[in-house]
PDB file of C-alpha atoms in Angstrom:
ATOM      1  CA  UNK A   1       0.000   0.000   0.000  1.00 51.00           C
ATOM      2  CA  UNK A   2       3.061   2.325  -0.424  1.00 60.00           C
ATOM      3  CA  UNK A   3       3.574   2.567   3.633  1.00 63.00           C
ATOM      4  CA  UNK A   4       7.006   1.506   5.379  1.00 60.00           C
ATOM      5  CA  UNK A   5       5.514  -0.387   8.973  1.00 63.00           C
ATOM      6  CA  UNK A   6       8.039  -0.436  11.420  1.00 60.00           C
ATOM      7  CA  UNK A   7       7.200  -2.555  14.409  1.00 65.00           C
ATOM      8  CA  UNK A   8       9.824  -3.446  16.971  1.00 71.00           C
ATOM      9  CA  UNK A   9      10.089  -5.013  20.655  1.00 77.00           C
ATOM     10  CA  UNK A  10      11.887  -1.522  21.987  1.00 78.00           C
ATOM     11  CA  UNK A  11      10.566  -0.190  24.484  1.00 80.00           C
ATOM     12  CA  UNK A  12      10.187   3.395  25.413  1.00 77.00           C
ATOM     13  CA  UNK A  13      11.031   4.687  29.116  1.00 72.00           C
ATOM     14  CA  UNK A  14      10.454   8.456  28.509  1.00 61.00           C
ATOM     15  CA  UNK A  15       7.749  10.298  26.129  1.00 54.00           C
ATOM     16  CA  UNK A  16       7.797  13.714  25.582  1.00 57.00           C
ATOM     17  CA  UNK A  17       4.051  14.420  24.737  1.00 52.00           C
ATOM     18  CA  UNK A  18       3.070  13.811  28.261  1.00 47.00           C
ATOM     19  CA  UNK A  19       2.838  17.493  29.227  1.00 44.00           C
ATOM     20  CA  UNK A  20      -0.290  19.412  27.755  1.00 42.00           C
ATOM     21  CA  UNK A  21       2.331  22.584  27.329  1.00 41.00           C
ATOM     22  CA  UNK A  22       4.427  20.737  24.945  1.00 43.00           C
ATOM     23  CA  UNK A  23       3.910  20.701  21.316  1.00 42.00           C
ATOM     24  CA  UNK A  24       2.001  17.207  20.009  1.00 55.00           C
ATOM     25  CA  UNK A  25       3.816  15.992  17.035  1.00 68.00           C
ATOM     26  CA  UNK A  26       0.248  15.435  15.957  1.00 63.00           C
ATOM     27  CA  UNK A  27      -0.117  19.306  15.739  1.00 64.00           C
ATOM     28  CA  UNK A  28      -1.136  19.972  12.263  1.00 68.00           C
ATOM     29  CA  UNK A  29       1.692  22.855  12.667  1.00 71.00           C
ATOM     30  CA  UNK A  30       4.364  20.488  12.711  1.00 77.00           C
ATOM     31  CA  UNK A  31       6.144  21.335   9.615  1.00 78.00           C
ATOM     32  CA  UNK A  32       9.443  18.957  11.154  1.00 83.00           C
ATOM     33  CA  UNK A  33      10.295  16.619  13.228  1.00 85.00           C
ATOM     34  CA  UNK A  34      13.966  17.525  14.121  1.00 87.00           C
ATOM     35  CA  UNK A  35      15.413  13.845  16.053  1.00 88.00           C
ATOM     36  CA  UNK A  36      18.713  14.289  17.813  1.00 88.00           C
ATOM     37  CA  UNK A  37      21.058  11.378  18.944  1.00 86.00           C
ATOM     38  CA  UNK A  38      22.615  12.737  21.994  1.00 83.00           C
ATOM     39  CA  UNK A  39      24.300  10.686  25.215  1.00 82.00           C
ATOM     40  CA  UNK A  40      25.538  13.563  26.715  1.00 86.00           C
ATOM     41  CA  UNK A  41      23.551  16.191  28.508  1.00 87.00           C
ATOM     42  CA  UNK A  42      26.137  19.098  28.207  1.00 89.00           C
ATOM     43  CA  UNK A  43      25.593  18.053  24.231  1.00 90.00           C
ATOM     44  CA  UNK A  44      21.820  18.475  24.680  1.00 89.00           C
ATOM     45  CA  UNK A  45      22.136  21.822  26.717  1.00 89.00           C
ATOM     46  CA  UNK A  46      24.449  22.836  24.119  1.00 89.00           C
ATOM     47  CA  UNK A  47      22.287  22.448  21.207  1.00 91.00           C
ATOM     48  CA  UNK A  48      19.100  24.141  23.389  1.00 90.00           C
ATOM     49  CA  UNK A  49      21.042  27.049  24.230  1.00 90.00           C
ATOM     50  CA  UNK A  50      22.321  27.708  20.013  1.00 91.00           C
ATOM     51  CA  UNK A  51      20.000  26.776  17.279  1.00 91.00           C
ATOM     52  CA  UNK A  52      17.316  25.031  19.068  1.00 91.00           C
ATOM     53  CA  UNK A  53      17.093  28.122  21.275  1.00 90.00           C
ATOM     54  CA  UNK A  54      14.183  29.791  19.338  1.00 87.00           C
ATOM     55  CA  UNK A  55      12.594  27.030  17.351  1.00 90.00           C
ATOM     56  CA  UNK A  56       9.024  28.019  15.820  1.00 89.00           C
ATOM     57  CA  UNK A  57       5.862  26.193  16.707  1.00 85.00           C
ATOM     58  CA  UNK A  58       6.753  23.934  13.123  1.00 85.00           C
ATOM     59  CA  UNK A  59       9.878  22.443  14.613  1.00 89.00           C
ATOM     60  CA  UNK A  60       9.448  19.755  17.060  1.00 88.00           C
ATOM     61  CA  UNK A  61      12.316  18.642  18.732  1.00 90.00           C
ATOM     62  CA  UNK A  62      13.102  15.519  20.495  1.00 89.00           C
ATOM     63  CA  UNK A  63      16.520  13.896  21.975  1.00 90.00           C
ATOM     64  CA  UNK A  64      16.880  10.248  21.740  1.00 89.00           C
ATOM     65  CA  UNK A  65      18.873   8.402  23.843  1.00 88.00           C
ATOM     66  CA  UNK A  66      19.578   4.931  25.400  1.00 88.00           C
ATOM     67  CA  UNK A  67      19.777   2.963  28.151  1.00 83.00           C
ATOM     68  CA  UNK A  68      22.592   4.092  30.399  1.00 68.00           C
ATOM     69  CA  UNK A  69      23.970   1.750  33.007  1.00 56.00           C
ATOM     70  CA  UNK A  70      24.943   4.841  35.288  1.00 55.00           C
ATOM     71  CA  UNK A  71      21.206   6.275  36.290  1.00 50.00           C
ATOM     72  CA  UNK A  72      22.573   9.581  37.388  1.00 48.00           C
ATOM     73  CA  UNK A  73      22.991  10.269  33.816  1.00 48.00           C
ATOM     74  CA  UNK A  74      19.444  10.758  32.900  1.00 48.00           C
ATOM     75  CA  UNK A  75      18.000  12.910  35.843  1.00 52.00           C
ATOM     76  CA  UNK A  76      16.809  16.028  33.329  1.00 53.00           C
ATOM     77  CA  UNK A  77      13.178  16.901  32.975  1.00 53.00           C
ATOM     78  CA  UNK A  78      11.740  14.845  30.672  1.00 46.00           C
ATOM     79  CA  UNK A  79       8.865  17.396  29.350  1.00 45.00           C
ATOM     80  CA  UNK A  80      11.692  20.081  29.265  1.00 52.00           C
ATOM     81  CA  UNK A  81      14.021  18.375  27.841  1.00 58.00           C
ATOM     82  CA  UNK A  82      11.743  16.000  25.070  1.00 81.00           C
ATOM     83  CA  UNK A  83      14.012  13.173  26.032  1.00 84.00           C
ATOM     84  CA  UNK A  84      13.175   9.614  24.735  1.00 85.00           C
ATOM     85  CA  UNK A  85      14.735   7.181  26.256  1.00 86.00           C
ATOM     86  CA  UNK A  86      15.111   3.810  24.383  1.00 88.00           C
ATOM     87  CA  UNK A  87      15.934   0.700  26.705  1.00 87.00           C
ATOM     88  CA  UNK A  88      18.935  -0.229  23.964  1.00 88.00           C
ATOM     89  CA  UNK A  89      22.052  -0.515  25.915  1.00 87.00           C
ATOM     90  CA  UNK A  90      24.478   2.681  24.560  1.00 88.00           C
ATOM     91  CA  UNK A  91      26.909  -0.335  24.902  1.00 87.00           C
ATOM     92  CA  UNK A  92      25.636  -2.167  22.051  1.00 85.00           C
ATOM     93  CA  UNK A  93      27.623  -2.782  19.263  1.00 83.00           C
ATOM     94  CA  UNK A  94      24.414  -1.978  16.960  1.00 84.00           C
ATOM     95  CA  UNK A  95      23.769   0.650  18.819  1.00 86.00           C
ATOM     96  CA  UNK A  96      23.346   3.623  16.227  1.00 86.00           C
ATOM     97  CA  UNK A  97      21.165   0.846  14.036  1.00 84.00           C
ATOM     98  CA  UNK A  98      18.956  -0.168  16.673  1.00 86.00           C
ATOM     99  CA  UNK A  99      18.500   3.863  17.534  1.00 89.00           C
ATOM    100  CA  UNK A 100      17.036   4.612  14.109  1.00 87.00           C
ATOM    101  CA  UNK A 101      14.711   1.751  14.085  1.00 85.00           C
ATOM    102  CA  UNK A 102      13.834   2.957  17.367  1.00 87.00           C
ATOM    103  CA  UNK A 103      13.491   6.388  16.134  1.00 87.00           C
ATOM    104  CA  UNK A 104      11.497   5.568  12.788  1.00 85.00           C
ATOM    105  CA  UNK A 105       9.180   3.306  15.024  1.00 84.00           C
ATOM    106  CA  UNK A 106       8.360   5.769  17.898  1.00 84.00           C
ATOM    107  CA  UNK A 107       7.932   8.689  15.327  1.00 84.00           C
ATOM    108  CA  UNK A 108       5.525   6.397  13.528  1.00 80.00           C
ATOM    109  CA  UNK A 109       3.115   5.910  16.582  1.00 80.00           C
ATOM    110  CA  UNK A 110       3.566   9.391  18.060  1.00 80.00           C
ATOM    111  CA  UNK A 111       4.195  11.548  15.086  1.00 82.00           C
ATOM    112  CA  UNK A 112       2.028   9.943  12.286  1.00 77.00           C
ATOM    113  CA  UNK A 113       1.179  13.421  10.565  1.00 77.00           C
ATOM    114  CA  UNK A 114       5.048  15.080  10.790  1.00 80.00           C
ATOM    115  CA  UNK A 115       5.685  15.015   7.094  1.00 80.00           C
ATOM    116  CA  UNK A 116       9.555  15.679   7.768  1.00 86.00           C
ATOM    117  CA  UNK A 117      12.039  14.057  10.128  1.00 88.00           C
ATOM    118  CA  UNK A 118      15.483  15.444  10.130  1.00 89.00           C
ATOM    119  CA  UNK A 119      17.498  12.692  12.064  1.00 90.00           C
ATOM    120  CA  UNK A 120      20.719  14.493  13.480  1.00 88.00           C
ATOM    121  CA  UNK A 121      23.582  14.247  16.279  1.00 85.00           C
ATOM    122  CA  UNK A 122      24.635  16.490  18.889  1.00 84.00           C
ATOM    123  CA  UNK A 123      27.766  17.922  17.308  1.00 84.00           C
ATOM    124  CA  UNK A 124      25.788  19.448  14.122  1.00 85.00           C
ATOM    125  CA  UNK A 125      24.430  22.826  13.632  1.00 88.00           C
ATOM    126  CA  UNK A 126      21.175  23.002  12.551  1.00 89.00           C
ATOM    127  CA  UNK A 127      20.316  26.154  10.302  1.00 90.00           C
ATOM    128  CA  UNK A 128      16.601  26.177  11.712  1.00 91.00           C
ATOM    129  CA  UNK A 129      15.335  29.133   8.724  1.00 90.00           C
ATOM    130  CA  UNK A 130      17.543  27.573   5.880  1.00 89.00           C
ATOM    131  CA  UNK A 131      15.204  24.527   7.156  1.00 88.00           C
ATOM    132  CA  UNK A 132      12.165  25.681   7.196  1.00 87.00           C
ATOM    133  CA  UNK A 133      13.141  27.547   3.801  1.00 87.00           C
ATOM    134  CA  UNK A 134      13.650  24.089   2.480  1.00 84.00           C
ATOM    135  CA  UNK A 135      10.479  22.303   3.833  1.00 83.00           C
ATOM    136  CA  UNK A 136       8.479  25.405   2.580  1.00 83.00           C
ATOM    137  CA  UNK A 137       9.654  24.577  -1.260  1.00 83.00           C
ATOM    138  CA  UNK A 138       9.379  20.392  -0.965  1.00 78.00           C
ATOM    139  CA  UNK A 139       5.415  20.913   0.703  1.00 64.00           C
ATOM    140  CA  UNK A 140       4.123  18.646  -2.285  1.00 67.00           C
ATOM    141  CA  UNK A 141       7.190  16.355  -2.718  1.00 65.00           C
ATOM    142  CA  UNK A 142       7.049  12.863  -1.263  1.00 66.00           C
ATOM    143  CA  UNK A 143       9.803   9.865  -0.952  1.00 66.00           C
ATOM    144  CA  UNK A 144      12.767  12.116  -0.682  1.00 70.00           C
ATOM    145  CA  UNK A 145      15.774  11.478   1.500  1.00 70.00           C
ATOM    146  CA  UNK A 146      18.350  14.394   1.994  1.00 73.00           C
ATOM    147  CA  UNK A 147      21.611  13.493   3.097  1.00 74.00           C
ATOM    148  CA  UNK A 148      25.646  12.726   2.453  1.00 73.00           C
ATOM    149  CA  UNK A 149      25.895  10.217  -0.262  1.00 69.00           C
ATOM    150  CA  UNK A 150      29.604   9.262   0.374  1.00 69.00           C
ATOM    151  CA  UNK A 151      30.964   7.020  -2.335  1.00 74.00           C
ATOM    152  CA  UNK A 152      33.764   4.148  -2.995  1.00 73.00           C
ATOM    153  CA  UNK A 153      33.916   3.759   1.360  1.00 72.00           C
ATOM    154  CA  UNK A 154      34.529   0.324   2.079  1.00 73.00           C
ATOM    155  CA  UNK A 155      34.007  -1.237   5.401  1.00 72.00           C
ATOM    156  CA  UNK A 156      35.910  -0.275   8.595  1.00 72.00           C
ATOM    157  CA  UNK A 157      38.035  -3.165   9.014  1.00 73.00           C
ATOM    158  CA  UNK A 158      41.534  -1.840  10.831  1.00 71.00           C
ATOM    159  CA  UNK A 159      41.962  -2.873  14.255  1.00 67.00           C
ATOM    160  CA  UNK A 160      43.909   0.173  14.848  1.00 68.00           C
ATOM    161  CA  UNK A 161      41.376   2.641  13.655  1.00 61.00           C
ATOM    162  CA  UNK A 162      40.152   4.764  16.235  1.00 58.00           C
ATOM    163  CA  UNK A 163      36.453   3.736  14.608  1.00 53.00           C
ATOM    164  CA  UNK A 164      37.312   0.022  15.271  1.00 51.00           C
ATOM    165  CA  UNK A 165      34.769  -0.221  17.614  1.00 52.00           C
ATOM    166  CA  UNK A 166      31.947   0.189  14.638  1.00 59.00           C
ATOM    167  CA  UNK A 167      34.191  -2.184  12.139  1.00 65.00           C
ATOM    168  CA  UNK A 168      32.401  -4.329  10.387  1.00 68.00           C
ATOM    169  CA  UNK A 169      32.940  -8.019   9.543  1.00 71.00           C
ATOM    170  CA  UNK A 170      33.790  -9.996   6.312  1.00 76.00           C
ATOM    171  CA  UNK A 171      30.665 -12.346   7.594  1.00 74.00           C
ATOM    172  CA  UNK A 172      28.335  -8.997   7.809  1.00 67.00           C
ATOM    173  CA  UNK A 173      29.556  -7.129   4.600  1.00 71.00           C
ATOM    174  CA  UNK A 174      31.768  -9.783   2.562  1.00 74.00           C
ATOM    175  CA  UNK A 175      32.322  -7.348  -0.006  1.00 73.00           C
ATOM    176  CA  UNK A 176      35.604  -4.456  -0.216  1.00 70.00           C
TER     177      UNK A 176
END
């Protein structure tokens, strides 16, 4: 029928919708649905106090993160912050993987009529009017995906690399 289901066994701890003073993703303002991977609450704090500090009633934002083994970590406000807390271990070699299903399947229950999701990390700027300037022109396109289309990269496969930790094997990707 033309629609990607995503169902998965993850299970959500936190959901920022809760509070009646927080946008719904099921506004039918919601131009975007900005997602943020972010283990780090100095990162989050960061990115609230730059671009994220005057976001327009379109721009949802929500901070995904995982399952710490520390508890302190995750002591913020959940309404305040729009934390959603996955219970995948940040430990996990899949981690980043499982995060995106995650994030695809909890946007799909909670934000069914957010007709953009721009999936990010903590370390990028986000250039909130250039955006919006962007949605604003692509209102009537459908089945797009924006991004970095990096070509000729192989597999991580170097011990030594300081990225060894998300190498991948000759059993999971067999090709160079």
């Amino acid at each position: 029928m033309g629609q990607m289901l995503i169902q998965t066994r993850i299970k959500f701890n936190t959901h920022p919708d809760t509070d009646p003073n927080v946008v719904s993703c099921n506004d039918d303002e919601i131009k975007i649905v900005i997602v943020s991977f972010s283990q780090s609450r100095l990162e989050r704090d960061n990115i609230r106090a730059t671009w994220a500090k005057t976001l327009p009633n379109s721009v949802k934002l929500i901070f995904m993160i995982g399952k710490h083994s520390n508890t302190n970590e995750v002591t913020e406000n959940v309404v305040e912050e729009n934390l959603v807390e996955t219970d995948i271990d940040v430990q996990d070699k899949n981690f980043d993987f499982k995060q995106t299903l995650a994030m695809l399947s909890w946007l799909y229950k909670n934000c069914p009529r957010a007709r953009f999701v721009l999936k990010t990390t903590s370390d990028v700027f986000i250039n909130i009017p250039k955006i919006i300037e962007l949605i604003d022109q692509e209102m009537f396109a459908s089945n797009r995906m924006y991004g970095e289309l990096l070509r000729r990269m192989g597999p991580e496969r170097q011990s030594d690399s300081k990225t060894h930790h998300h190498s991948v094997s000759i059993e999971e990707w067999p090709w160079r």
